[in-house]
Structures are given as C-alpha cells and as structure tokens.
mmCIF file with all atom_site columns, C-alpha atoms in Angstrom:
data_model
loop_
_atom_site.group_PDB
_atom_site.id
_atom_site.type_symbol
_atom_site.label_atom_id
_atom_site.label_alt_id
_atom_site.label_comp_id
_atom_site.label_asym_id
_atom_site.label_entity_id
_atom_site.label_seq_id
_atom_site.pdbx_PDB_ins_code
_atom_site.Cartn_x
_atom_site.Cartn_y
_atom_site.Cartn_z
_atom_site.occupancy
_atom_site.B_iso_or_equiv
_atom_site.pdbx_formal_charge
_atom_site.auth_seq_id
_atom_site.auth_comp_id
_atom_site.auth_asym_id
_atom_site.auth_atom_id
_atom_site.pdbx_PDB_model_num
ATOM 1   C CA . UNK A 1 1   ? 18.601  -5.101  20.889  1.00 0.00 ? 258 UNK A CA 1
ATOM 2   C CA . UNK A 1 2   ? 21.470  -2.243  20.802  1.00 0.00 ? 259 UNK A CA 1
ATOM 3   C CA . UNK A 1 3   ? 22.360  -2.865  23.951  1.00 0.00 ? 260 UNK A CA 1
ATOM 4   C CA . UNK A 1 4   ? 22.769  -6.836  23.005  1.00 0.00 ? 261 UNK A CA 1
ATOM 5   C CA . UNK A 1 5   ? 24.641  -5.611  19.716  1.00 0.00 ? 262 UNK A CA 1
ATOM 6   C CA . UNK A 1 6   ? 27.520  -3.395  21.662  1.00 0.00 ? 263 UNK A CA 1
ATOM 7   C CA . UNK A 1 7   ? 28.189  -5.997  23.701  1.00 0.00 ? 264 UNK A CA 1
ATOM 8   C CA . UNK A 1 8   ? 29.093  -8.401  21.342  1.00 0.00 ? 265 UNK A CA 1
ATOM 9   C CA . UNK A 1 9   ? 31.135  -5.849  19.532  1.00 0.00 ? 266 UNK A CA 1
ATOM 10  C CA . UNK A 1 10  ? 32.247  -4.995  22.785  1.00 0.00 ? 267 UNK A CA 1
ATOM 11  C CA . UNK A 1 11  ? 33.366  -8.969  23.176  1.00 0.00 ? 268 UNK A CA 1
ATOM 12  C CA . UNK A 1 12  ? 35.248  -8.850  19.873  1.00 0.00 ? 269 UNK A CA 1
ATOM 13  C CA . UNK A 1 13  ? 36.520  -5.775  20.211  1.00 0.00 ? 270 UNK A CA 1
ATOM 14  C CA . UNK A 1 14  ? 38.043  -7.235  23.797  1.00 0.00 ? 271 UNK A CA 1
ATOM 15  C CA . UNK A 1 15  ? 39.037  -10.454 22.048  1.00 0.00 ? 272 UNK A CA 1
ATOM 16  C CA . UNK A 1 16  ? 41.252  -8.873  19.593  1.00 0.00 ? 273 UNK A CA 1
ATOM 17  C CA . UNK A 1 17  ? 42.164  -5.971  21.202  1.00 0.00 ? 274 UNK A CA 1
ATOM 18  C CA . UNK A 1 18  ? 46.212  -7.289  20.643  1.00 0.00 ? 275 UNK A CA 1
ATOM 19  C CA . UNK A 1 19  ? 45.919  -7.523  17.161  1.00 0.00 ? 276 UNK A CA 1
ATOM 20  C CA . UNK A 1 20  ? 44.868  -4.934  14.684  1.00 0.00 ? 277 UNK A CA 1
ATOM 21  C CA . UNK A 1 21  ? 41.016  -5.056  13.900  1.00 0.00 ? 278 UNK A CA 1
ATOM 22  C CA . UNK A 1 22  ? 39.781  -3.010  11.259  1.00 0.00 ? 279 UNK A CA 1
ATOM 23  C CA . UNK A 1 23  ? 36.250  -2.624  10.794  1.00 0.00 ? 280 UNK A CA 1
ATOM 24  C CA . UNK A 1 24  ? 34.209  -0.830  8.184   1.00 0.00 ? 281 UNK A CA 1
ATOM 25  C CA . UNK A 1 25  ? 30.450  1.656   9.107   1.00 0.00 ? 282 UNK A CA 1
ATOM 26  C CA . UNK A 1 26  ? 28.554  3.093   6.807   1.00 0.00 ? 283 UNK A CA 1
ATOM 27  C CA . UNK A 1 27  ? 24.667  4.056   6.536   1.00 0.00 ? 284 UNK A CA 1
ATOM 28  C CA . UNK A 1 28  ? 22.332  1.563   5.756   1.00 0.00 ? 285 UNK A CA 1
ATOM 29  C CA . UNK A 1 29  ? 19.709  4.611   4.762   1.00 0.00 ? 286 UNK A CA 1
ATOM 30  C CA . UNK A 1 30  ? 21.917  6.410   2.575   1.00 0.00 ? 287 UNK A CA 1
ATOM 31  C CA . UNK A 1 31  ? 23.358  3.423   0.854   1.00 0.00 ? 288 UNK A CA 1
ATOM 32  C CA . UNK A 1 32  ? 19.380  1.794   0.327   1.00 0.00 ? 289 UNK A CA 1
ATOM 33  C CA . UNK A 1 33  ? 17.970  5.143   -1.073  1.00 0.00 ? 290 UNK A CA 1
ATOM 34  C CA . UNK A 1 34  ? 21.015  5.334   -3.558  1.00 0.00 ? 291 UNK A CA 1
ATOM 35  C CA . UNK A 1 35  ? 20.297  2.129   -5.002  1.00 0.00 ? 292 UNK A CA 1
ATOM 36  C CA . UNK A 1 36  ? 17.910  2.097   -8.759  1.00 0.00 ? 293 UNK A CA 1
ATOM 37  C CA . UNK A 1 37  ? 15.744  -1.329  -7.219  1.00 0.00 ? 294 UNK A CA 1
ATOM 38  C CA . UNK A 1 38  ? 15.200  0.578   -4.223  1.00 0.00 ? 295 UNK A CA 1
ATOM 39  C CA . UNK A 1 39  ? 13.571  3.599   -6.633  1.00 0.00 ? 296 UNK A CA 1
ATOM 40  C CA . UNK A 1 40  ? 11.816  1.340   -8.685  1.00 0.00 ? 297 UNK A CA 1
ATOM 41  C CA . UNK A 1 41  ? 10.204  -0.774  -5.478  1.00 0.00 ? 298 UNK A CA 1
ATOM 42  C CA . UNK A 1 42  ? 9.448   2.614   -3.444  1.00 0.00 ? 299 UNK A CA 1
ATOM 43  C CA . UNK A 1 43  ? 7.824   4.061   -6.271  1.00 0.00 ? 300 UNK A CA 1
ATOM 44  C CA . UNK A 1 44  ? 5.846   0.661   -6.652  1.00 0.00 ? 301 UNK A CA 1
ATOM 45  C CA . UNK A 1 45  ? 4.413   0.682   -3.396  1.00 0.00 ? 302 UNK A CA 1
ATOM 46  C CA . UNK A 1 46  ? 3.755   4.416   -3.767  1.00 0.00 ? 303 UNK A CA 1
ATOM 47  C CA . UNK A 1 47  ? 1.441   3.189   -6.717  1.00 0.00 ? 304 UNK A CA 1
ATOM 48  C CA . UNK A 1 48  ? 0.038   0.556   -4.915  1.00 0.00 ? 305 UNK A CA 1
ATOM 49  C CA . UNK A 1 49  ? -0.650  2.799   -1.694  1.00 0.00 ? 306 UNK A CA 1
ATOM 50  C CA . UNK A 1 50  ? -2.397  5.582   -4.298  1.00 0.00 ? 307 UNK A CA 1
ATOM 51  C CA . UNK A 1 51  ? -4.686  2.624   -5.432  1.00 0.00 ? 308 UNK A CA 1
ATOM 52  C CA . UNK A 1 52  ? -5.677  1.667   -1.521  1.00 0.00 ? 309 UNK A CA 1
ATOM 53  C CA . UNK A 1 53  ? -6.168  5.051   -0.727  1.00 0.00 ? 310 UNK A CA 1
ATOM 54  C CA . UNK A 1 54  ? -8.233  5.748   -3.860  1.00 0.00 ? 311 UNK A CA 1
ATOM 55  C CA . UNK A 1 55  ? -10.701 3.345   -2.634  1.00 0.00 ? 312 UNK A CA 1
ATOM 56  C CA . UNK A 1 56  ? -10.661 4.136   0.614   1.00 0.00 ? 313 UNK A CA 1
ATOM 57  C CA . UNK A 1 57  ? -11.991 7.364   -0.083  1.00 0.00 ? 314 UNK A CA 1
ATOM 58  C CA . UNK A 1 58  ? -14.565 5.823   -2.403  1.00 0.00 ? 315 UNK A CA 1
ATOM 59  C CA . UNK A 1 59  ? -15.553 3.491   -0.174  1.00 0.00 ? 316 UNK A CA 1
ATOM 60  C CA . UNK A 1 60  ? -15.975 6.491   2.786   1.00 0.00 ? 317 UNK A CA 1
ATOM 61  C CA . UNK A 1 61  ? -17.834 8.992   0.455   1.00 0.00 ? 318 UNK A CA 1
ATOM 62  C CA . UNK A 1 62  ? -20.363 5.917   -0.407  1.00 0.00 ? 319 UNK A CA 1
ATOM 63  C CA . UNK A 1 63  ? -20.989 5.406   3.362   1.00 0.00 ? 320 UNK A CA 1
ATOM 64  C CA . UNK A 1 64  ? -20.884 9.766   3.693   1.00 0.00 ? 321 UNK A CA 1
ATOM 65  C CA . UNK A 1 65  ? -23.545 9.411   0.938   1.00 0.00 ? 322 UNK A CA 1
ATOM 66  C CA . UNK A 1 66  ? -25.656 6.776   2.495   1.00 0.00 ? 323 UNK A CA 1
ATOM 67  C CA . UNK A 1 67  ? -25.674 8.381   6.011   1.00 0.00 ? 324 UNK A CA 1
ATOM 68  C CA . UNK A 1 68  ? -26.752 11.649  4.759   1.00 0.00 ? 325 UNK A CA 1
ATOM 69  C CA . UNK A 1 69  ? -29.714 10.188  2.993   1.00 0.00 ? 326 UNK A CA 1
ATOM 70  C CA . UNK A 1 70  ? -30.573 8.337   6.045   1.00 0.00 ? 327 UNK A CA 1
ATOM 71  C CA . UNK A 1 71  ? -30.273 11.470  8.229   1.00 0.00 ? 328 UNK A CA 1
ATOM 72  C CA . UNK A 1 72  ? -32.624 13.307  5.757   1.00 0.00 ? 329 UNK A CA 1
ATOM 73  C CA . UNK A 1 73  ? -35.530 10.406  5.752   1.00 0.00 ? 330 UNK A CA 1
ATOM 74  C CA . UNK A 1 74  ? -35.332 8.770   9.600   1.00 0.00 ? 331 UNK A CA 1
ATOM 75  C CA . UNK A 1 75  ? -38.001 10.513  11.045  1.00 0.00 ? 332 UNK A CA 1
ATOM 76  C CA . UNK A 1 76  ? -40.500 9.760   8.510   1.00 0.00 ? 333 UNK A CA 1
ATOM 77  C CA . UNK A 1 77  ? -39.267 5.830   8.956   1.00 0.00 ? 334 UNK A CA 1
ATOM 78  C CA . UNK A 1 78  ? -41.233 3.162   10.972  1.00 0.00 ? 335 UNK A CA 1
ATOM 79  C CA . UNK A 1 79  ? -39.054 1.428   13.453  1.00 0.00 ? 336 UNK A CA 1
ATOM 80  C CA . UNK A 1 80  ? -38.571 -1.532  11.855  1.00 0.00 ? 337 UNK A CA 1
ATOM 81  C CA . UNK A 1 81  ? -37.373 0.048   8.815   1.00 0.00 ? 338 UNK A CA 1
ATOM 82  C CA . UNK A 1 82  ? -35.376 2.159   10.985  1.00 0.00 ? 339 UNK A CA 1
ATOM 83  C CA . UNK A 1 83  ? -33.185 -0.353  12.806  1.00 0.00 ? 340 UNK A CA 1
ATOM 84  C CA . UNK A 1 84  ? -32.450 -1.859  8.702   1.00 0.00 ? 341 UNK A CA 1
ATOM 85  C CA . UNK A 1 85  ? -31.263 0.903   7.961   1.00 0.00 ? 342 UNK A CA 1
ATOM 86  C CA . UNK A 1 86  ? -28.813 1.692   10.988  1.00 0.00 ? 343 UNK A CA 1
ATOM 87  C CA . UNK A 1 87  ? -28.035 -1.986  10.743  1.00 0.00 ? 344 UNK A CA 1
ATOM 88  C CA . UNK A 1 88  ? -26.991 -1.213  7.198   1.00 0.00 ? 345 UNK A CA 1
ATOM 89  C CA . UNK A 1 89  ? -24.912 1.741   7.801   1.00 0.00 ? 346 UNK A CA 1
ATOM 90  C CA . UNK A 1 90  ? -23.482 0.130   10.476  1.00 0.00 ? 347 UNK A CA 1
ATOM 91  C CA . UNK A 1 91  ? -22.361 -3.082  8.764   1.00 0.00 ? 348 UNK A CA 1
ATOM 92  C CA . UNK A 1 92  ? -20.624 -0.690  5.625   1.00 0.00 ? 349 UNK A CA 1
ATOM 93  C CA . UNK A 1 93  ? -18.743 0.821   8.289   1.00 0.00 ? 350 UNK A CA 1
ATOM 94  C CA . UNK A 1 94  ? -17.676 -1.884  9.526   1.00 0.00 ? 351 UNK A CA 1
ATOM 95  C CA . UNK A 1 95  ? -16.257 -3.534  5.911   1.00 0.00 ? 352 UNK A CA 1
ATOM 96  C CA . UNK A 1 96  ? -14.492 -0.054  5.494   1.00 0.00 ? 353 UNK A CA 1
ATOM 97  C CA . UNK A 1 97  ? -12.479 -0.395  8.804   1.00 0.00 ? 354 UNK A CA 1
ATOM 98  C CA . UNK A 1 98  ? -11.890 -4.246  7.537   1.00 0.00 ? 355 UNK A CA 1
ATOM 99  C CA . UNK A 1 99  ? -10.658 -3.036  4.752   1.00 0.00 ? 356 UNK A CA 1
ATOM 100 C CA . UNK A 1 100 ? -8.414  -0.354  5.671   1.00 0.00 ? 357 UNK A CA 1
ATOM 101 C CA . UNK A 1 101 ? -7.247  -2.257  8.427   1.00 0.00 ? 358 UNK A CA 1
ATOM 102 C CA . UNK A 1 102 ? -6.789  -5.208  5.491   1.00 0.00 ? 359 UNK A CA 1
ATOM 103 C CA . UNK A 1 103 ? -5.332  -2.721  2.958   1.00 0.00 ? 360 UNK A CA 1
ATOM 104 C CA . UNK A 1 104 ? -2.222  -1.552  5.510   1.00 0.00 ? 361 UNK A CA 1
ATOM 105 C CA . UNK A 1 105 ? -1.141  -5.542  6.256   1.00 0.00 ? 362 UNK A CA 1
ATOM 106 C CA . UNK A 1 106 ? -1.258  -5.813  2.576   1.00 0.00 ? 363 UNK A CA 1
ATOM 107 C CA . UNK A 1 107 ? 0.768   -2.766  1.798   1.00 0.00 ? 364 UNK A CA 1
ATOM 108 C CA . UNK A 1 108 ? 3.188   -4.011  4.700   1.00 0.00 ? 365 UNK A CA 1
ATOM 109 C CA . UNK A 1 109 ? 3.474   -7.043  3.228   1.00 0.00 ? 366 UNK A CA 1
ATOM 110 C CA . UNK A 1 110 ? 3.537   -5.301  -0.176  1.00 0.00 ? 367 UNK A CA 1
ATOM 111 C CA . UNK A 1 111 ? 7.013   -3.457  0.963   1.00 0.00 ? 368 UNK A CA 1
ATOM 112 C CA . UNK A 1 112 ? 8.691   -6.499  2.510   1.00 0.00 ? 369 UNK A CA 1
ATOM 113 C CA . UNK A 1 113 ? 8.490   -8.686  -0.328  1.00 0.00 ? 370 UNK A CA 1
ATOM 114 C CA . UNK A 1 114 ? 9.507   -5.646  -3.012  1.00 0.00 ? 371 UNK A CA 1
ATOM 115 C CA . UNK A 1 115 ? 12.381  -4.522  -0.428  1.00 0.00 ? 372 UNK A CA 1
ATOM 116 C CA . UNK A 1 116 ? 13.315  -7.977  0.397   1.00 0.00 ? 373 UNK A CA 1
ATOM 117 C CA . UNK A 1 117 ? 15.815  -8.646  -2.937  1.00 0.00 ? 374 UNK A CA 1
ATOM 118 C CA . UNK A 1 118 ? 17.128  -5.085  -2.624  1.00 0.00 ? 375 UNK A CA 1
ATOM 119 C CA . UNK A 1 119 ? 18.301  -6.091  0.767   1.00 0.00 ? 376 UNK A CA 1
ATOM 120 C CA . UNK A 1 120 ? 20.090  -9.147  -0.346  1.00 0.00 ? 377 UNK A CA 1
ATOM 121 C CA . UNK A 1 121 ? 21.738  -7.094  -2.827  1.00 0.00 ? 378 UNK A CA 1
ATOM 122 C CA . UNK A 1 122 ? 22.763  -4.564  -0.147  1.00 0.00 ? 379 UNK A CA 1
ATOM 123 C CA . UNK A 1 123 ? 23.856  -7.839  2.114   1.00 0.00 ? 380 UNK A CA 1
ATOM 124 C CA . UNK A 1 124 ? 25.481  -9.216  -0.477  1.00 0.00 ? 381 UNK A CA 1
ATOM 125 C CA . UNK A 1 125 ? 27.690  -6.151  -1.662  1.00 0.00 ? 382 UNK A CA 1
ATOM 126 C CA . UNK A 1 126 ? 28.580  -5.653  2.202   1.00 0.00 ? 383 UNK A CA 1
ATOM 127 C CA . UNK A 1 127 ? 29.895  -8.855  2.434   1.00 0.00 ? 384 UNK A CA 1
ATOM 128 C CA . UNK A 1 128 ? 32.126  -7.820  -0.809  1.00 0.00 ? 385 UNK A CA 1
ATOM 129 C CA . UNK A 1 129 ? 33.619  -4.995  0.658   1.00 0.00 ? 386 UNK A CA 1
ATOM 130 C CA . UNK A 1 130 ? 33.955  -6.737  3.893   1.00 0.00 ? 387 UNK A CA 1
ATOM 131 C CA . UNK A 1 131 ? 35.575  -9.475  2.692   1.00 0.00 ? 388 UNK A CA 1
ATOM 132 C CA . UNK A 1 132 ? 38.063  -7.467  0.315   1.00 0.00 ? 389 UNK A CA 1
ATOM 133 C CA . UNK A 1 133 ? 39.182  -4.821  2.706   1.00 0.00 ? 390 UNK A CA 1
ATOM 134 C CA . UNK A 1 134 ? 39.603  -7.595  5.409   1.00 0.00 ? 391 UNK A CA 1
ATOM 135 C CA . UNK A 1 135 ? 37.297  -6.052  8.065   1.00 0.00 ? 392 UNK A CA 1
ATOM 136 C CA . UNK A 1 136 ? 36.368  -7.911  11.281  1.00 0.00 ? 393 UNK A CA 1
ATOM 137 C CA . UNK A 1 137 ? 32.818  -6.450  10.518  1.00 0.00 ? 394 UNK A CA 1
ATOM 138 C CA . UNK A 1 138 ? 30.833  -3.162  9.226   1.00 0.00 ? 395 UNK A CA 1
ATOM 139 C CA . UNK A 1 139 ? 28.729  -1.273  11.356  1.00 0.00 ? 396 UNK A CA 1
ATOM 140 C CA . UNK A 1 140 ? 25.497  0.630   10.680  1.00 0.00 ? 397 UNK A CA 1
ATOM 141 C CA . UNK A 1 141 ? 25.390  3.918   12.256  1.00 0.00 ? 398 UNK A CA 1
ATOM 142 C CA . UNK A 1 142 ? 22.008  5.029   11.559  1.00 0.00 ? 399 UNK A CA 1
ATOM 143 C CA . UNK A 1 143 ? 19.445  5.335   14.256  1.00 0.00 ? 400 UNK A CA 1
ATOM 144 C CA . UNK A 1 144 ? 22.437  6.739   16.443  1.00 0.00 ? 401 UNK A CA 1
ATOM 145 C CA . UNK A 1 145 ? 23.058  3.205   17.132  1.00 0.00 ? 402 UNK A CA 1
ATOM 146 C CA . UNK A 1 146 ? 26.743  3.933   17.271  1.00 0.00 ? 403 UNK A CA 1
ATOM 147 C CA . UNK A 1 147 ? 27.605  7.606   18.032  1.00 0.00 ? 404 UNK A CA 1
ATOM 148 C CA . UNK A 1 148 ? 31.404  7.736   17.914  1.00 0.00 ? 405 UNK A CA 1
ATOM 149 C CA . UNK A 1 149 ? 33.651  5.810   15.786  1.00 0.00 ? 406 UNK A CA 1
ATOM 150 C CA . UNK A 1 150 ? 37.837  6.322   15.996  1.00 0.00 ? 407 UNK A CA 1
ATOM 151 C CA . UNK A 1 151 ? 38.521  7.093   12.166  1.00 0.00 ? 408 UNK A CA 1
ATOM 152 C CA . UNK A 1 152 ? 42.053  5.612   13.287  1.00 0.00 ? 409 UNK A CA 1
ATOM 153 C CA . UNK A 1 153 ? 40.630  2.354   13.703  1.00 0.00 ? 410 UNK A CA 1
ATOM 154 C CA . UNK A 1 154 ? 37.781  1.913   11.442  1.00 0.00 ? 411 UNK A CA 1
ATOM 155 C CA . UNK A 1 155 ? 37.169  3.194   7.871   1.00 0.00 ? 412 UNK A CA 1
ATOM 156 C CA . UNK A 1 156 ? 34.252  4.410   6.186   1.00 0.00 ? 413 UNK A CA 1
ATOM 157 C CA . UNK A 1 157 ? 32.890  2.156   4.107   1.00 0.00 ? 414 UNK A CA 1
ATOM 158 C CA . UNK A 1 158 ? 29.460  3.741   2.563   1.00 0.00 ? 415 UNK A CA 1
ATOM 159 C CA . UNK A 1 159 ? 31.008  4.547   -0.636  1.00 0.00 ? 416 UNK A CA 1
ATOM 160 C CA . UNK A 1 160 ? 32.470  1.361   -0.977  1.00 0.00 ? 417 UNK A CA 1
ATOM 161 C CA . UNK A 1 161 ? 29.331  -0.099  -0.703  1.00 0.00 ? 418 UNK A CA 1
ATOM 162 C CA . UNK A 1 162 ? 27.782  2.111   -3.384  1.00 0.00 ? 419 UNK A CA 1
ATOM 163 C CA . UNK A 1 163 ? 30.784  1.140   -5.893  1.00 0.00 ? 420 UNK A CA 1
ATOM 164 C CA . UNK A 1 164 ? 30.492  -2.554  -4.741  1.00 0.00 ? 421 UNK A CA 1
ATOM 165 C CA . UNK A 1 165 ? 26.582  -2.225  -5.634  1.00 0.00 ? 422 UNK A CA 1
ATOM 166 C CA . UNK A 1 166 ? 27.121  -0.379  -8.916  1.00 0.00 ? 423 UNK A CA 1
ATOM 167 C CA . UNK A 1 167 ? 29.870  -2.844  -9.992  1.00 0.00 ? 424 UNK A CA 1
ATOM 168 C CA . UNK A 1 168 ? 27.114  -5.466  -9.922  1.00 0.00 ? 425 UNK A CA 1
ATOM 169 C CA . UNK A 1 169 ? 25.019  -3.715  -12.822 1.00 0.00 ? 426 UNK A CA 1
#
C-alpha cells in the first residue's frame, strides 16, 4: 500500500515537475488526539471496554468457582454424573471464549462507528486547508510513511489543520 502511494505521488510529482507544486504534511496522530470528539469517543470506548472486561472477569471467576468445586467432589462422583459435570464445565468455557471473542468484534466495531464522524471532521478540515493554501495534496507522515520532506517545497500543515478544526466549533 506505501509502495502503491509513492508512486502515485511519484507520478504527480513527475507530471508537474515544470510548474510549482506545493503540497502540505502533517500528522494524522497528533492532529486526531488534539481534537475534543476524539477525547470524548476514546474515553467512551474506554468505558465500554471497562464494562466487557468487568464481565469477563465475572464470567472467569464463576467458571474458577465451578471447577474448584468440581475438583474437590470428582472422586466421590459416579461416572455418569461425572461426564455432566465435565460436560458442564466444558460448555461455560466455551460461552466465555464466545464471548470474549464476541466482546472484542463489538468493541472494534464500537471504535469505528464512534471514530468514524471524527474522521470526517478531520477529512473535511484537510480539504479546507488544502483547498485555501492551494496544495496539490497533504501528506501524512506518520508510520514513517514518508521520511524526508524538502521544507522548500512543501509546508507544514498540522497546525493548520488544528486551526481549520477549531474554527469549526
């Protein structure tokens, strides 16, 4: 995917390399942290998260509880009652592991849809400063996806962005 990305900036850069192109980066991190709706949906997933992993933990010391009791009492049990048991035990495990493997697509799901309008903001304020300070395009340089840009020809645009987003409020 990076490698697909520099060479279509690559392209453009090659397409208008006789006429001036300015371009804007900033980081998509730093800019998303700043931002109040990003607080206010990080801090409701954290809630939601504490709520999962509360019952998580329920959920586990019930089965703890269970399995201890059956450890203490299986050699005075007849077979039959036995294998009820074990099948017991083995069907609560089972429901926890559905459920915690239920509980992270939900939190997943959970952040997309909270982070989802905060992005569109952040889109939305890029394409503001974009379109006022006539860049060809704004690059994100997190993730090291672009190590080195000429200050000469491109322009830092993060704090734009965070003006641009606080305008809007």
């Amino acid at each position: 995917m990076k490698k697909l990305f520099f060479l279509i900036v690559l392209g453009v850069l090659s397409l208008t390399a006789g006429a001036q192109t300015r371009f804007g980066y900033f980081s998509y991190e730093e800019v998303l942290k700043s931002m109040p709706d990003y607080v206010l949906a990080q801090r409701s997933i954290d809630d939601l998260r504490v709520k999962y992993d509360a019952e998580l933990k329920r959920a586990e010391e019930e089965f703890n509880s269970k399995y201890e009791e059956f450890l203490e009492v299986q050699k005075d049990l007849v077979p039959a009652i036995l294998r009820k048991r074990q099948a017991e035990l083995q069907e609560m495990m089972q429901k926890n592991i559905n459920f915690k493997n239920e509980s992270k697509r939900l939190l997943q799901q959970a952040e997309t849809d909270a982070f989802a309008p905060v992005k569109v903001k952040l889109n939305e304020a890029l394409t503001k400063v974009g379109q006022a300070k006539g860049y060809a395009f704004i690059l994100n340089t997190d993730g090291n996806a672009c190590p080195y840009v000429n200050p000469e020809m491109g322009e830092n645009a993060t704090e734009l962005v965070k003006e641009a987003l606080n305008a809007k409020q």
